[in-house]
Coordinates of C-alpha atoms in Angstrom, one line a residue:
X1 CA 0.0 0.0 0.0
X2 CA 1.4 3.1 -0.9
X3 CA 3.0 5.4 2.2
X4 CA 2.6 9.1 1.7
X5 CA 4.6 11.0 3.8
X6 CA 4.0 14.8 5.4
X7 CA 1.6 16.1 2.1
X8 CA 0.8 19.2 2.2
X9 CA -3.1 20.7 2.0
X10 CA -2.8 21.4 -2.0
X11 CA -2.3 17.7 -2.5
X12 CA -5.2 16.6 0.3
X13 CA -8.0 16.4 -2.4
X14 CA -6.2 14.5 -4.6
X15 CA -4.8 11.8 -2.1
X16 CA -8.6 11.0 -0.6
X17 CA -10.0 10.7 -4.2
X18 CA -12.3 7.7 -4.0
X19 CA -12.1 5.4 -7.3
X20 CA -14.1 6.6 -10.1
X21 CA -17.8 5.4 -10.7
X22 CA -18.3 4.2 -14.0
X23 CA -21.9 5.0 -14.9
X24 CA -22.3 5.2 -18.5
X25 CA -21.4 1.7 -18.8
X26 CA -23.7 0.1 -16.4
X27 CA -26.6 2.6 -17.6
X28 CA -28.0 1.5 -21.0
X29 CA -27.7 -1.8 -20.0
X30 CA -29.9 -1.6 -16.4
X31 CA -32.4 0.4 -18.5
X32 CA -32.9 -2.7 -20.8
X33 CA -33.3 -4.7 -17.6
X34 CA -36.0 -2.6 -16.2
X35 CA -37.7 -2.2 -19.8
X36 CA -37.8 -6.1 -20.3
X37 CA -39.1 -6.6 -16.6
X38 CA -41.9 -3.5 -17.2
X39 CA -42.8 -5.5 -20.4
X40 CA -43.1 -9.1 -19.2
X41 CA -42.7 -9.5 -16.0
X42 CA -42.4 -12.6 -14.0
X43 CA -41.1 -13.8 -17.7
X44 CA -38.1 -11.9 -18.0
X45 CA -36.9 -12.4 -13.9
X46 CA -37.0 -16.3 -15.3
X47 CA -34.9 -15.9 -18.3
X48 CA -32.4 -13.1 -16.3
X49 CA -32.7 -15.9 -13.3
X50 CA -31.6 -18.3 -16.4
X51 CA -29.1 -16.0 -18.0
X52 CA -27.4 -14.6 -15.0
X53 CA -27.6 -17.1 -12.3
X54 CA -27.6 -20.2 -15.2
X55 CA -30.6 -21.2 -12.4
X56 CA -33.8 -23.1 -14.2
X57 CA -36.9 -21.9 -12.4
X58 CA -40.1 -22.6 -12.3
X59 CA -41.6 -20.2 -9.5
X60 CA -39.9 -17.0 -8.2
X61 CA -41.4 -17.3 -4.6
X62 CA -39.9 -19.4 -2.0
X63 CA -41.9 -21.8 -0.6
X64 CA -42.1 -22.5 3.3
X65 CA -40.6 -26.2 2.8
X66 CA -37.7 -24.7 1.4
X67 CA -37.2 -22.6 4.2
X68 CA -37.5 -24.9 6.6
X69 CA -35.1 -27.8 4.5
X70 CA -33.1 -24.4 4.4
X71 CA -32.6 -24.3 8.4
X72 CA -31.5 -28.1 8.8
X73 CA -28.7 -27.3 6.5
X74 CA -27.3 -24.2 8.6
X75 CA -24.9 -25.1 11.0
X76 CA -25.6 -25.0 15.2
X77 CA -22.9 -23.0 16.2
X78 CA -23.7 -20.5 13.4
X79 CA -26.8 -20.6 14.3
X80 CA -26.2 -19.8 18.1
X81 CA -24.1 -16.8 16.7
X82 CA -26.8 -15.8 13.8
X83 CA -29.0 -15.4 17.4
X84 CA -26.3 -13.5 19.5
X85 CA -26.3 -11.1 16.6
X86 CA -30.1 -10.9 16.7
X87 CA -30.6 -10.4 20.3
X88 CA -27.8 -7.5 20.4
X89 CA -29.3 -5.5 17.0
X90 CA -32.5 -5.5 18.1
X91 CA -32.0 -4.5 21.8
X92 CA -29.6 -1.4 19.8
X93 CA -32.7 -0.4 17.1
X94 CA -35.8 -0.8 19.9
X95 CA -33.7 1.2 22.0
X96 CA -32.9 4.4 19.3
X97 CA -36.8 4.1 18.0
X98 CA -39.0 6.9 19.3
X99 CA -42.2 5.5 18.5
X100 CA -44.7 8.5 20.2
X101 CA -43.3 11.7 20.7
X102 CA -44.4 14.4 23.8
X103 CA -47.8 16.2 23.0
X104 CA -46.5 19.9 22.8
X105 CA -48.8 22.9 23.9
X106 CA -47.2 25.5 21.8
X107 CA -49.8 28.2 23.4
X108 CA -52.5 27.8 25.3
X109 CA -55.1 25.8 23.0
X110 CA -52.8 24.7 20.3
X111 CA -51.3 21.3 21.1
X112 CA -48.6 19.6 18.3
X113 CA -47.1 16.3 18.2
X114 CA -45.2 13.8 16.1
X115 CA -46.1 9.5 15.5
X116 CA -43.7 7.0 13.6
X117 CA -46.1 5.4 11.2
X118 CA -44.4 2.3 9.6
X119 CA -44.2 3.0 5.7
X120 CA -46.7 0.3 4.4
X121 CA -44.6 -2.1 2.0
X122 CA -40.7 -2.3 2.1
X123 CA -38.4 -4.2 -0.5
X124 CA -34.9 -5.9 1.2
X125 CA -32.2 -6.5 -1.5
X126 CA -29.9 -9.0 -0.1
X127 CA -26.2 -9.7 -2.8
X128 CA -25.6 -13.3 -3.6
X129 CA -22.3 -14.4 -5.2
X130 CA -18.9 -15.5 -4.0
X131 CA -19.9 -13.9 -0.3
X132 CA -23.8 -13.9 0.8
X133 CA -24.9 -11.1 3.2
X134 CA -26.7 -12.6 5.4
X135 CA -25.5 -10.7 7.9
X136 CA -27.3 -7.6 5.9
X137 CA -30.7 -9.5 6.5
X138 CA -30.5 -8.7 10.1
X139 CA -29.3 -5.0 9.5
X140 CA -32.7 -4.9 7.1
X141 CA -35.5 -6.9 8.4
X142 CA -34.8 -6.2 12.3
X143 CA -35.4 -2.7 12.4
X144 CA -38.7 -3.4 9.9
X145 CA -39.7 -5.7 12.2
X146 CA -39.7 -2.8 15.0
X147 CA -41.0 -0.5 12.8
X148 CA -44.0 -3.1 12.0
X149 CA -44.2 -2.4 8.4
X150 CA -47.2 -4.7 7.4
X151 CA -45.1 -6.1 4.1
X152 CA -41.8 -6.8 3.7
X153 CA -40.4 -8.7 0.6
X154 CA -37.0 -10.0 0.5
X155 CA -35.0 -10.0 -3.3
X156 CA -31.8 -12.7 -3.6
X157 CA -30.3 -14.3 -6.4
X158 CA -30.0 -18.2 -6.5
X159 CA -27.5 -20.3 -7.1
X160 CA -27.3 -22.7 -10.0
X161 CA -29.9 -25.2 -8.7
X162 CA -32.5 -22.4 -7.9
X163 CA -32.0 -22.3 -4.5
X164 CA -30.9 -19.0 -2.5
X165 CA -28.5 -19.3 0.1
X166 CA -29.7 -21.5 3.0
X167 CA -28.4 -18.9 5.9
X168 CA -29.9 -16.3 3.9
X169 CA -33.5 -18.3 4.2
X170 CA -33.1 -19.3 7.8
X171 CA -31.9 -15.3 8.7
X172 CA -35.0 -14.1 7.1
X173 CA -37.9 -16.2 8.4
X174 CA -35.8 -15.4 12.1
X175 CA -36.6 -11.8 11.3
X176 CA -40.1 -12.4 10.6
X177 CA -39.5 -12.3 6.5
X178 CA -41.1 -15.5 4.8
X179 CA -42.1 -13.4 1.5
X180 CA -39.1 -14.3 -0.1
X181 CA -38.3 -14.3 -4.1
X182 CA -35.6 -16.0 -5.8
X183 CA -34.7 -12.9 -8.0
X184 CA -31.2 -10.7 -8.0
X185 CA -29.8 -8.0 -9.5
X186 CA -31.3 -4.6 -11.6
X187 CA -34.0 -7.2 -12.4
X188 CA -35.0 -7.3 -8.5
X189 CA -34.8 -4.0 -7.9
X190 CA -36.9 -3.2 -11.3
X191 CA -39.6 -6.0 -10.2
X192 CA -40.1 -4.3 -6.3
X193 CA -40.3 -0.9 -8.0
X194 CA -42.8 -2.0 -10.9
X195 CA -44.4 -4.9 -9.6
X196 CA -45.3 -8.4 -11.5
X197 CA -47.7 -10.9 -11.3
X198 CA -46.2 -12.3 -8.5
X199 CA -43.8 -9.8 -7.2
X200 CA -45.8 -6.9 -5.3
X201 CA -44.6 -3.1 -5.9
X202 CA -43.0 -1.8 -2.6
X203 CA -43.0 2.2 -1.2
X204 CA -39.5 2.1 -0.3
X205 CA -35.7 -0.4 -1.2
X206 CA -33.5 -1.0 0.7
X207 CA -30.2 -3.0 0.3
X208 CA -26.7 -3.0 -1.1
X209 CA -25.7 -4.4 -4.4
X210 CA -23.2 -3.8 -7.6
X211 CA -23.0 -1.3 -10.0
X212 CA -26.5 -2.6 -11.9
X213 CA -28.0 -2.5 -8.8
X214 CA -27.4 0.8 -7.4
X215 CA -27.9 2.4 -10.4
X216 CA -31.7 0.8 -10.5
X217 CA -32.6 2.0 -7.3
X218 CA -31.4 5.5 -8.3
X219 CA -33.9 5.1 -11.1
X220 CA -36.3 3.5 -9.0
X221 CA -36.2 7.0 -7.2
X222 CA -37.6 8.4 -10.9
X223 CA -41.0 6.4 -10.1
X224 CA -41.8 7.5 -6.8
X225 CA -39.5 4.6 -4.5
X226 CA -37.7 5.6 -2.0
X227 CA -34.1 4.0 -1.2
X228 CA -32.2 4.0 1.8
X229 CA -29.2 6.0 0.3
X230 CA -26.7 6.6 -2.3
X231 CA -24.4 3.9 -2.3
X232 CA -20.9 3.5 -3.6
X233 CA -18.1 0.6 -2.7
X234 CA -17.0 -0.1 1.1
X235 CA -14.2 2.0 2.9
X236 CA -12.9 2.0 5.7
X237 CA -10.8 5.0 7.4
X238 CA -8.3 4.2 10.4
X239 CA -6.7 7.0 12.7
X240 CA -4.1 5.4 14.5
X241 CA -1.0 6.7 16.0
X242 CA 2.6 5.2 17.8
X243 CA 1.1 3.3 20.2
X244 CA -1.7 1.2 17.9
X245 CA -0.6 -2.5 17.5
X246 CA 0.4 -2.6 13.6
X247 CA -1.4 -6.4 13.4
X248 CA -4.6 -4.8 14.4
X249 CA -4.3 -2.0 11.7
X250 CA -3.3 -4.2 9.2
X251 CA -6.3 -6.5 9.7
X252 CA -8.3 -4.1 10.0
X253 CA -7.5 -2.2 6.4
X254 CA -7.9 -6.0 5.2
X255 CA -11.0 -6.8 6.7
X256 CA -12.2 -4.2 4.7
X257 CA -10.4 -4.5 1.5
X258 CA -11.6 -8.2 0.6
X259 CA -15.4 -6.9 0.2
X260 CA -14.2 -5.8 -3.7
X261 CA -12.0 -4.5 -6.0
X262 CA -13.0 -1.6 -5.6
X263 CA -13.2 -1.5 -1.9
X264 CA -11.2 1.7 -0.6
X265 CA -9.1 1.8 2.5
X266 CA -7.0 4.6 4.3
X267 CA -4.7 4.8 7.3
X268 CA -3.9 8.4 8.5
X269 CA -1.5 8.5 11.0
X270 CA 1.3 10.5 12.7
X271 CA 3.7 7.9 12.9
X272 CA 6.3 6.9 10.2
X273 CA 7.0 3.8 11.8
X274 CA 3.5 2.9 12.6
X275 CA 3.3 3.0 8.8
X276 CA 5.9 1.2 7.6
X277 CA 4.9 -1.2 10.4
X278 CA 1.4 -1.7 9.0
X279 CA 2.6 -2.0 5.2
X280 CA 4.7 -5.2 6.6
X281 CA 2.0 -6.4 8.9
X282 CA -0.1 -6.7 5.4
X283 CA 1.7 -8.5 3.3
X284 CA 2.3 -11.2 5.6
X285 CA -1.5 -11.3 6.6
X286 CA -2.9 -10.8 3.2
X287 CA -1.0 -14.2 1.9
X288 CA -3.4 -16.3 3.7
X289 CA -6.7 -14.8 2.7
X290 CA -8.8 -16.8 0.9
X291 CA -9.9 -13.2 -1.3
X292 CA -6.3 -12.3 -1.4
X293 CA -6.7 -11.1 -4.7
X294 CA -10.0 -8.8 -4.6
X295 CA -7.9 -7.4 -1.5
X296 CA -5.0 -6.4 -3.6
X297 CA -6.6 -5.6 -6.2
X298 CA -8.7 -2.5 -3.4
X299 CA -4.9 -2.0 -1.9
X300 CA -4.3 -0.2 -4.7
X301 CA -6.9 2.5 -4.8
X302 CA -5.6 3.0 -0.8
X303 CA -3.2 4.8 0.7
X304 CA -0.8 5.1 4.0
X305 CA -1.0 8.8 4.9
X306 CA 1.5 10.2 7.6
X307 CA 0.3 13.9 8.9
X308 CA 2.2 15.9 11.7
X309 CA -0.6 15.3 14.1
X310 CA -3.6 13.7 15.3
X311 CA -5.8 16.8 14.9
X312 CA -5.1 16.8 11.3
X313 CA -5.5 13.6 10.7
X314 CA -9.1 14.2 12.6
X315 CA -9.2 17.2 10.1
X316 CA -8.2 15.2 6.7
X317 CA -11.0 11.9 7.9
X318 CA -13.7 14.8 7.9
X319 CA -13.0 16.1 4.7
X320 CA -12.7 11.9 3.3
X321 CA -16.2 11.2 5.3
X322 CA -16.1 7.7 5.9
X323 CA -18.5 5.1 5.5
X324 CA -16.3 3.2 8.4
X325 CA -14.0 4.7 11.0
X326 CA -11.7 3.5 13.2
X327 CA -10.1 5.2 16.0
X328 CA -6.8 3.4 17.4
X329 CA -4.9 6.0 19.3
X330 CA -4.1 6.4 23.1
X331 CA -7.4 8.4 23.4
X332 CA -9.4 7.5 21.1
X333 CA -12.5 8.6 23.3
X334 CA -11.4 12.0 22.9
X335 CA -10.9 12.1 19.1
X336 CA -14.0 10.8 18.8
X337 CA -15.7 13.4 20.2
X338 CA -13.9 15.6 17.6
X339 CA -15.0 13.7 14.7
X340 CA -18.0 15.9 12.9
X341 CA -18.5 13.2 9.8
X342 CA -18.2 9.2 9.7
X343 CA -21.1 6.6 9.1
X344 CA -20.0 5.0 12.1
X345 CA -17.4 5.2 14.2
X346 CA -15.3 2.3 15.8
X347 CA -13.6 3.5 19.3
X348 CA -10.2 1.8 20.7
X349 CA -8.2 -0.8 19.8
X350 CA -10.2 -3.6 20.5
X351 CA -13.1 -2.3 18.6
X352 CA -12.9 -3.8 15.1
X353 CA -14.9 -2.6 12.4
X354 CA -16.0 -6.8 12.0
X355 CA -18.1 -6.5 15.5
X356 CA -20.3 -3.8 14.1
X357 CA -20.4 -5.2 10.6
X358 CA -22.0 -8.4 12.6
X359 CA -23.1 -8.3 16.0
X360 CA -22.1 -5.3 18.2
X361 CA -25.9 -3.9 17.7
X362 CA -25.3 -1.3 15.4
X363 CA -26.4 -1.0 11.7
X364 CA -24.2 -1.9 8.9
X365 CA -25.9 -0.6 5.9
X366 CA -23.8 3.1 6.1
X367 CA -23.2 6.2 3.4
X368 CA -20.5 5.5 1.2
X369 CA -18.7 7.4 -1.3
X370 CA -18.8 11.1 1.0
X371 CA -22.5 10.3 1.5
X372 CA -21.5 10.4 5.3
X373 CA -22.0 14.2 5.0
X374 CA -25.4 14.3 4.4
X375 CA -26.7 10.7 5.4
X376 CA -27.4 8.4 8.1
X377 CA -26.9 5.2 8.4
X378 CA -30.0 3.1 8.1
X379 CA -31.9 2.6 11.3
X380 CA -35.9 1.7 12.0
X381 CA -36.3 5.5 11.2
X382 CA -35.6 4.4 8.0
X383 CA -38.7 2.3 7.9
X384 CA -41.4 4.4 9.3
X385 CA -42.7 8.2 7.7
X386 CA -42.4 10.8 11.3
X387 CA -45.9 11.8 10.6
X388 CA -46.9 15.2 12.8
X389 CA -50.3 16.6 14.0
X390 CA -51.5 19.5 15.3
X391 CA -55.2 20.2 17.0
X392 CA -56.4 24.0 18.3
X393 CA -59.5 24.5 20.1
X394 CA -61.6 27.7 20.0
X395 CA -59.5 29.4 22.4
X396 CA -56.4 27.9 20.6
X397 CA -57.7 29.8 17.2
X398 CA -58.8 32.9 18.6
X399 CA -54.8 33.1 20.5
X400 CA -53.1 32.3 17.3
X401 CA -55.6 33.4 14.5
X402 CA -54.8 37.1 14.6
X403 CA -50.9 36.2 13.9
X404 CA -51.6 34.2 11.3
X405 CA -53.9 36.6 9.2
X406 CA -51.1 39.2 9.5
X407 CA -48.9 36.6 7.9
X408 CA -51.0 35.6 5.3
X409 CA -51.9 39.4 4.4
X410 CA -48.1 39.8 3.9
X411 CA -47.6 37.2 1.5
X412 CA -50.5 38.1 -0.4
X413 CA -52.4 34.8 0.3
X414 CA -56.2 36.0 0.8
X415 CA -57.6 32.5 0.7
X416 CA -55.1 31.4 3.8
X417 CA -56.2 34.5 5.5
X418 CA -60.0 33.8 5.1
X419 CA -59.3 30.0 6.5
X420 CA -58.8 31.7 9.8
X421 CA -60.8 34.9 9.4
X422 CA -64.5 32.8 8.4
X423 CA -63.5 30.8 12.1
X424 CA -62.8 34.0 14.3
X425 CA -65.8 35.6 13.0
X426 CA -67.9 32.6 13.8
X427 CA -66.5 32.7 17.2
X428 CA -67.4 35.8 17.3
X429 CA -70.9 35.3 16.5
X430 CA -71.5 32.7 19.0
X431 CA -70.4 34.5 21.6

């Protein structure tokens, strides 16, 4: 990984480039998906399902034998873990939620407030290939199941004998999920925005994915579905100075790099050595991964950065905005609390990004690609509209009325006027 040493601002920009997003590509080619799926529906997912995933199927839904065949095949001890990462996600999200907010009495007789209302139908896109996220089902369909959002369909590719990933099946119908389709990629996305025969349209997607698939949910935004957020490929940023055990780091910048080629990772630190120590750490741990070469291949779109302090380094991660950050310093509390834009944030040296991207209880689905400065990660807020009410009486109208007719006066709205001034003179005339 390449070592830059003291740069100065002018070059700042240029060092936390991400790599580049090749859209025109991707684009023709995920409108011909969703045009084909528009067209014919359940059809086309069967000959994309036949196509891409050389799977032959007959039905798209998954039925509740296979689900249950699907939990005999998932092992105990993954199981017991699968639960441990269940019990700690949901305790986390139930405990953010506000479902009911305080009645507020702005002025005596108007009273405002605020309800969650779970978003009626949700979509869940869950990646298949060379690394199933089944971990992503529990970031996805635990916080709709607090939320309580009355449907919630679940999108994942098969393999080549139909079948989607047993863990994935056995993860969703622990989160409540049993309606389940064996369909993947722009197709999926396309079929939740659009609806088929036996595919329902949802409000709202949520889910990562590959190029094809990010760039249909962006168009699914064009029809009136929501998505979670803009996505981009997986980073990781790490702040780490002298004192931060080099093998951590290292594993750290690796755990992230073997998600893809395209992966980006970044060590900012104020330590030469640490740095040199680290670059040496990774190449003796990268020669046993079994993704060794996806890793290289995101080692080199990364980059060792040495700064003359920990502020700046605080100062350079705000201005990369990480999906992922890691703190390993000898107060790593304290830099924390200095940090003004991350995803989420990983405190101390013991404190692996891997325990959040599992079972620590927070939410792996986080803003990529700078999103961090303008996005949250998701959350069950995600999966409800804040919905908010107001209610005056008669005394409420007649204390506020006057203010509002001034107001309306001055922006020249008569009609919004009269919606107060027909009440007041009613009032008026009852009393």
């Amino acid at each position: 990984m390449e070592i830059v040493l003291n740069p100065n601002i002018n070059q700042r920009d240029a060092l936390l480039e991400r790599p580049l997003k090749q859209r025109s590509e991707v684009d023709s080619a995920v409108k011909d998906i969703i045009q084909l799926v528009v067209e014919n529906g359940d059809e086309a997912l069967i000959a994309f399902a036949k196509q891409f995933d050389k799977a032959e199927l007959t039905q798209l839904k998954v039925t509740l034998p296979e689900i249950e065949r699907a939990s005999e095949q998932v092992d105990t001890d993954l199981k017991k873990a699968i639960q441990t990462a269940y019990d700690n996600i949901y305790k986390f999200h139930e405990a953010c939620f506000t479902k009911d907010y305080a009645v507020v009495e702005t002025m005596p007789g108007i009273t405002c407030w605020r309800k969650s209302l779970p978003i009626e139908k949700v979509g869940l896109y869950i990646p298949g290939g060379s690394a199933p996220l089944f971990s992503t089902v529990l970031m996805l369909a635990i916080p709709a199941q607090i939320a309580g959002n009355k449907k919630v369909v679940l999108c994942s590719p098969t393999d080549e004998n139909g079948d989607i990933n047993p863990v994935v099946l056995y993860t969703a119908n622990l989160c409540g999920v049993t309606e389940i389709y064996k369909v993947g990629g722009a197709q999926a996305i396309a079929a939740m925005t659009y609806g088929t025969k036996t595919i329902p349209s949802v409000h709202k997607i949520f889910g990562p994915g590959n190029a094809f698939v990010t760039r249909a949910k962006e168009l699914a935004q064009q029809q009136g579905v929501a998505i979670d957020m803009p996505a981009g490929p997986s980073e990781v940023l790490v702040i780490a100075d002298a004192q931060a055990n080099p093998t951590f780091v290292a594993a750290d910048l690796l755990a992230q790099a073997e998600h893809g080629h395209d992966s980006q990772v970044i060590l900012l630190t104020d330590s030469e050595d640490l740095a040199k120590a680290v670059d040496e750490e990774i190449e003796i741990q990268i020669s046993s991964l079994s993704r060794k070469q996806t890793a290289k291949a995101a080692l080199e779109n990364s980059k060792t950065i040495v700064l003359d302090s920990i502020d700046q380094c605080v100062e350079w991660s705000d201005v990369y905005a990480p999906e992922h950050l890691i703190i390993n310093t000898v107060d790593a509390d304290n830099v924390a609390n200095e940090i003004a834009v991350a995803g989420s944030i990983f405190i101390g040296s013991y404190t692996c990004e891997s325990l959040g991207d599992y079972a620590s209880g927070t939410n792996h689905t986080l803003p990529t690609y700078g999103y961090a400065r303008n996005y949250s990660g998701v959350s069950v807020d995600s999966f409800v509209n804040k919905v908010t009410y107001q209610k005056a009486t008669a005394q409420g109208i007649k204390n506020l009325g006057p203010a509002v007719e001034t107001m309306a006066a001055a922006e020249g709205l008569d009609a919004h006027k009269n919606a107060v001034s027909v009440r007041l003179k009613s009032l008026e005339n009852n009393d």
